[in-house]
Coordinates of N, CA and C in Angstrom, one line a residue:
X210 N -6.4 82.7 118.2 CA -5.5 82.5 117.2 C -4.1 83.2 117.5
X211 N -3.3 82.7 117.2 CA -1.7 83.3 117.8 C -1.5 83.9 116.2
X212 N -0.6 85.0 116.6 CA 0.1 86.0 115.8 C 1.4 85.4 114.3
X213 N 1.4 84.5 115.1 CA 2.6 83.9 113.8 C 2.2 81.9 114.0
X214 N 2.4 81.4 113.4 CA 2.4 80.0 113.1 C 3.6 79.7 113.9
X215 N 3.0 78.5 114.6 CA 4.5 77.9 115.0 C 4.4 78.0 116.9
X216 N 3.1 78.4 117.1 CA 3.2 79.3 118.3 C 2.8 78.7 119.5
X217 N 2.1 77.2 118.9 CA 1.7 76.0 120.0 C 2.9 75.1 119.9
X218 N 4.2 75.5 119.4 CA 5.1 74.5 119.7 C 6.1 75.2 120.0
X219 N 6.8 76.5 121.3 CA 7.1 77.2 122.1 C 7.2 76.4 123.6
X220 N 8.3 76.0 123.3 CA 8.5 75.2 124.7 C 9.8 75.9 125.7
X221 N 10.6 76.6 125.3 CA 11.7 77.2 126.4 C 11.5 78.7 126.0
X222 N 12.3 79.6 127.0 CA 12.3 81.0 127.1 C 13.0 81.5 126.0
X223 N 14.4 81.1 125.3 CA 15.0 81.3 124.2 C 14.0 80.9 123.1
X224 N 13.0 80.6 122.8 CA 11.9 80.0 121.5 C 11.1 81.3 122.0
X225 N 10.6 81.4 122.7 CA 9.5 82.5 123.2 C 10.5 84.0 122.7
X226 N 11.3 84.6 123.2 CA 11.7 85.4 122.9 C 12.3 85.5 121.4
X227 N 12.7 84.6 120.6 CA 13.2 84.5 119.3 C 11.3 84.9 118.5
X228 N 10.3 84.2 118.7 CA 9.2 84.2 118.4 C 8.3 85.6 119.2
X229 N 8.9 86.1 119.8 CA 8.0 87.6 119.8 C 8.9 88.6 119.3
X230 N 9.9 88.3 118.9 CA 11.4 89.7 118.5 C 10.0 89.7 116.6
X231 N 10.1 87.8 116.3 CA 9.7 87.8 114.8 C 8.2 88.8 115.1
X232 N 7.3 88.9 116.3 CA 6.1 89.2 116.4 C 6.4 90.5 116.0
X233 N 7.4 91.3 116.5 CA 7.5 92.7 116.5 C 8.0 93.7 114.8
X234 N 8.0 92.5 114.3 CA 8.3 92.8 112.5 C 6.9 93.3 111.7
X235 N 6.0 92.8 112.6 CA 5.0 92.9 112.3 C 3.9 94.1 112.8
X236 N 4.7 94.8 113.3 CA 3.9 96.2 113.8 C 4.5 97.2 112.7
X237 N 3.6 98.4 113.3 CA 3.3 99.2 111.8 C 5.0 100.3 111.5
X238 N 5.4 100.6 112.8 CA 6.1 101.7 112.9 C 7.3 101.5 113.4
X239 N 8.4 101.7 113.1 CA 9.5 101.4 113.9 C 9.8 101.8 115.1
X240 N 9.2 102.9 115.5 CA 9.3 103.2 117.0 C 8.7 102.5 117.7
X241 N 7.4 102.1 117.4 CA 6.7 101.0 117.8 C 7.3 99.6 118.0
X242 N 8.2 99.3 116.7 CA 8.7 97.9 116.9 C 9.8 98.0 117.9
X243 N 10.7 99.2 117.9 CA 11.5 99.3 119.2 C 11.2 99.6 120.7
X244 N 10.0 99.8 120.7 CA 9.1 100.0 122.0 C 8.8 98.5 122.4
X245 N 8.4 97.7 121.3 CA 8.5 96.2 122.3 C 9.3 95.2 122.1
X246 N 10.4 95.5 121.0 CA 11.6 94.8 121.0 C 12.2 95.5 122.5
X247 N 12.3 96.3 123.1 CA 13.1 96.5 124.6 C 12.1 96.0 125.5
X248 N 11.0 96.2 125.6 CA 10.2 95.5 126.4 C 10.0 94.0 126.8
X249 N 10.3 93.6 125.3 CA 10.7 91.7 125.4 C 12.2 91.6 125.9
X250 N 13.0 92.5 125.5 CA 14.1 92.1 126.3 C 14.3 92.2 127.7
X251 N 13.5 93.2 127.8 CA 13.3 93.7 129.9 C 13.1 92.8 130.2
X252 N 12.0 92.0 130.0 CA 10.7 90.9 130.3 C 11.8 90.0 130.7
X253 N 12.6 89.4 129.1 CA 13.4 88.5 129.4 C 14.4 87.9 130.3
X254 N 15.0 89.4 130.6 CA 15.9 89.8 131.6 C 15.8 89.2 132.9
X255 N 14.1 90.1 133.1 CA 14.3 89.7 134.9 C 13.4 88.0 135.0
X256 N 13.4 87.7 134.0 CA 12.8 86.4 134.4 C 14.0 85.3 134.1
X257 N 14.7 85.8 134.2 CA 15.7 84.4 133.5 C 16.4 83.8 134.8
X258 N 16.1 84.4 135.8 CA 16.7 82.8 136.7 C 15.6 82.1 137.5
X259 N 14.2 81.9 136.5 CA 13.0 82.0 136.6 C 13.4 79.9 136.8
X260 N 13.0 79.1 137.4 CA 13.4 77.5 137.4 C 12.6 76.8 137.4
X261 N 10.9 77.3 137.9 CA 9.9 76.6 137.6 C 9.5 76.0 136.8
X262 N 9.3 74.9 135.9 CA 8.5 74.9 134.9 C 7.2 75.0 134.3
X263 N 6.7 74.6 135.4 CA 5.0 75.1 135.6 C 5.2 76.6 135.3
X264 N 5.9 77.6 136.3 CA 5.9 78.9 136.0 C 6.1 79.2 134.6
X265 N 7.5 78.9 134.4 CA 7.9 79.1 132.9 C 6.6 79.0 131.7
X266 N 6.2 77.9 132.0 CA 5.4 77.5 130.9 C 4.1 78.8 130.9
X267 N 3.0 79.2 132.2 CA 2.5 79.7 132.2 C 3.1 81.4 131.8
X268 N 4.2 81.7 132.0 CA 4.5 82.5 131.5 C 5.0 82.5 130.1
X269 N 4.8 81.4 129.2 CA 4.9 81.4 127.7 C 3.5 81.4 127.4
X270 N 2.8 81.1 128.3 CA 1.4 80.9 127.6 C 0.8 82.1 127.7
X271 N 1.1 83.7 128.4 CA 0.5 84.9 128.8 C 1.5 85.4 127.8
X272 N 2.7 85.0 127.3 CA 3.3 86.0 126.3 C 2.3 86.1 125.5
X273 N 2.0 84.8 124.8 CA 1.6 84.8 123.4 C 0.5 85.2 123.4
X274 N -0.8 84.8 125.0 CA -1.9 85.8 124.6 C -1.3 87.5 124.0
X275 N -1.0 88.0 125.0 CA -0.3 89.1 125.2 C 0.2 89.6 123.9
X276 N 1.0 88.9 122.9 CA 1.5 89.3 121.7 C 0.1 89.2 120.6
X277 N -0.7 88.5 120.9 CA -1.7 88.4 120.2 C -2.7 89.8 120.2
X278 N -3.0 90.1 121.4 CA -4.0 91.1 121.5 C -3.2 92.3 120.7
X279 N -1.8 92.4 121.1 CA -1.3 93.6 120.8 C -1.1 94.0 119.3
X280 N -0.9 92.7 118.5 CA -0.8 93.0 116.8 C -2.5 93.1 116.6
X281 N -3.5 92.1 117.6 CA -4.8 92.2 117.0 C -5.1 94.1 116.9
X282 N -4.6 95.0 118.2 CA -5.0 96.0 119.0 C -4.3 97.3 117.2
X283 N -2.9 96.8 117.0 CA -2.5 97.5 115.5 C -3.2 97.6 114.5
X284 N -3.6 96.0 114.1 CA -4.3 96.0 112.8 C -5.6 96.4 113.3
X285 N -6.0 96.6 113.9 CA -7.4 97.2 114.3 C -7.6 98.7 113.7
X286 N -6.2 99.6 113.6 CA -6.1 100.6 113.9 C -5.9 101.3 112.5
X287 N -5.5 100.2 111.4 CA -5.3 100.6 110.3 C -6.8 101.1 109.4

């Protein structure tokens, strides 16, 4: 199950990154939310003269696992 609605219809790197900034609203602590609001931006950074689209895509498809475990890994904790 993905973390926000909307998450099987993520088709370019600007949709992925706009939809993990919204993932990050959803963690408990603000230092926390700025710990992976920079991280998604890093991420973003060095993948952007990224041209594959096979790559691309598999790399939207490991964000979202990836965003998934990490809010599942929060609310776990509450």
């Amino acid at each position: 199950m993905s973390p926000l609605v909307g998450a099987e219809l993520i088709q370019t790197p600007v949709q992925l990154y706009r939809y993990l900034l919204r993932c990050c609203r959803l963690l408990p602590t603000p230092a926390v939310q700025q710990h992976y609001r920079h991280a998604i931006r890093q991420s973003y950074n060095s993948h952007s003269d990224e041209d594959d689209p096979e790559r691309i895509h598999m790399i939207i498809q490991r964000a979202i696992v990836d965003a998934d475990w990490i809010l599942d890994k929060y609310a776990k904790k509450k």
